[in-house]
Short mmCIF file of C-alpha atoms in Angstrom, two decimals:
data_model
loop_
_atom_site.label_atom_id
_atom_site.label_comp_id
_atom_site.label_asym_id
_atom_site.label_seq_id
_atom_site.Cartn_x
_atom_site.Cartn_y
_atom_site.Cartn_z
CA MET A 1 99.21 97.85 74.89
CA LEU A 2 102.79 98.97 74.53
CA PRO A 3 105.58 96.82 75.92
CA VAL A 4 106.74 98.05 79.32
CA GLU A 5 110.23 98.92 78.09
CA LEU A 6 108.87 101.03 75.25
CA LEU A 7 106.46 102.90 77.52
CA GLN A 8 109.27 103.56 80.01
CA HIS A 9 111.40 104.93 77.18
CA VAL A 10 108.56 107.24 76.07
CA PHE A 11 108.14 108.49 79.65
CA LEU A 12 111.86 109.25 79.89
CA LEU A 13 111.85 111.05 76.53
CA VAL A 14 108.97 113.25 77.66
CA VAL A 15 110.50 114.05 81.05
CA ASN A 16 113.96 114.74 79.63
CA ASP A 17 112.56 116.85 76.78
CA VAL A 18 111.16 119.38 79.23
CA SER A 19 113.71 122.19 79.42
CA ASP A 20 112.85 122.95 83.03
CA TYR A 21 112.24 120.70 85.98
CA PRO A 22 108.67 119.54 86.59
CA SER A 23 106.78 122.06 88.71
CA VAL A 24 104.77 119.87 91.02
CA PHE A 25 102.64 122.37 92.93
CA SER A 26 99.64 124.40 91.89
CA TYR A 27 98.76 127.40 94.04
CA GLY A 28 95.41 129.03 94.69
CA ASP A 29 94.75 132.07 96.83
CA THR A 30 94.69 130.02 100.01
CA THR A 31 95.38 126.45 98.86
CA ILE A 32 98.17 124.33 97.50
CA SER A 33 97.77 121.10 95.59
CA ALA A 34 99.71 118.76 93.33
CA ASN A 35 100.05 119.99 89.74
CA VAL A 36 98.74 116.82 88.10
CA GLY A 37 99.08 118.43 84.67
CA SER A 38 102.86 118.23 84.75
CA SER A 39 104.89 115.18 83.89
CA PRO A 40 105.45 112.71 85.46
CA LEU A 41 102.25 113.15 87.47
CA VAL A 42 100.19 113.18 84.29
CA PHE A 43 101.48 109.69 83.44
CA THR A 44 99.88 108.35 86.61
CA ARG A 45 96.42 109.61 85.63
CA VAL A 46 96.00 107.92 82.23
CA CYS A 47 95.23 104.39 83.39
CA ARG A 48 96.28 101.82 85.98
CA PHE A 49 98.89 100.28 83.65
CA TRP A 50 100.56 103.66 83.02
CA ARG A 51 100.47 104.46 86.76
CA VAL A 52 102.22 101.20 87.66
CA ILE A 53 104.86 101.70 84.96
CA ALA A 54 105.41 105.35 85.86
CA HIS A 55 105.81 104.55 89.56
CA SER A 56 108.30 101.79 88.77
CA THR A 57 110.42 103.94 86.41
CA THR A 58 112.68 105.61 88.96
CA ALA A 59 114.46 107.92 86.50
CA VAL A 60 111.13 109.63 85.78
CA TRP A 61 111.09 110.87 89.37
CA SER A 62 114.70 112.08 89.56
CA ARG A 63 114.05 115.81 88.88
CA LEU A 64 111.84 118.13 90.88
CA GLN A 65 111.14 121.84 91.18
CA VAL A 66 109.53 123.26 94.30
CA SER A 67 108.45 126.91 94.27
CA LEU A 68 107.28 128.07 97.65
CA PRO A 69 104.76 130.91 98.04
CA GLY A 70 105.20 133.69 100.59
CA ARG A 71 102.83 131.92 103.01
CA VAL A 72 104.43 128.70 104.21
CA GLU A 73 101.78 127.66 106.75
CA PRO A 74 99.46 125.76 104.31
CA LEU A 75 102.42 123.71 103.08
CA LYS A 76 103.33 122.10 106.38
CA PRO A 77 100.97 119.09 106.29
CA PHE A 78 101.17 118.52 102.53
CA LEU A 79 104.73 119.30 101.47
CA PRO A 80 106.73 116.76 103.53
CA SER A 81 104.56 113.76 102.65
CA PHE A 82 104.47 114.66 98.96
CA LEU A 83 108.24 115.13 98.80
CA GLN A 84 108.78 111.86 100.68
CA SER A 85 106.69 109.94 98.15
CA TRP A 86 108.55 111.60 95.26
CA LEU A 87 111.89 110.70 96.83
CA ALA A 88 110.75 107.11 97.40
CA ARG A 89 109.75 106.80 93.74
CA SER A 90 113.15 108.05 92.59
CA GLY A 91 114.70 104.90 94.10
CA ASN A 92 118.47 104.90 93.87
CA GLN A 93 118.52 107.58 91.15
CA PRO A 94 120.31 110.83 92.02
CA LEU A 95 117.58 113.34 92.85
CA THR A 96 117.98 116.83 91.41
CA LEU A 97 115.92 119.29 93.43
CA ARG A 98 115.43 122.93 92.46
CA ILE A 99 113.83 125.16 95.10
#
């Protein structure tokens, strides 16, 4: 068990070390889903403790890249709710969004 502050620091180092913004969507031929292999989403899948710490570390959620496919229809139900939860997790941090 790492202390919370140390784990938060590790999360921030990982997120800030990525040269590009996290790409949060994974596209199939006809589907769209969350790209859980990208940070910070991967932090939330390790264990409950990591998920709680990741969700409470607002700076981890302050950068986001959204690449939209040519077909926008499948995104309508999923995209707004996912972006709202990302924005809520970023707290009072400035959110940098790349579309």
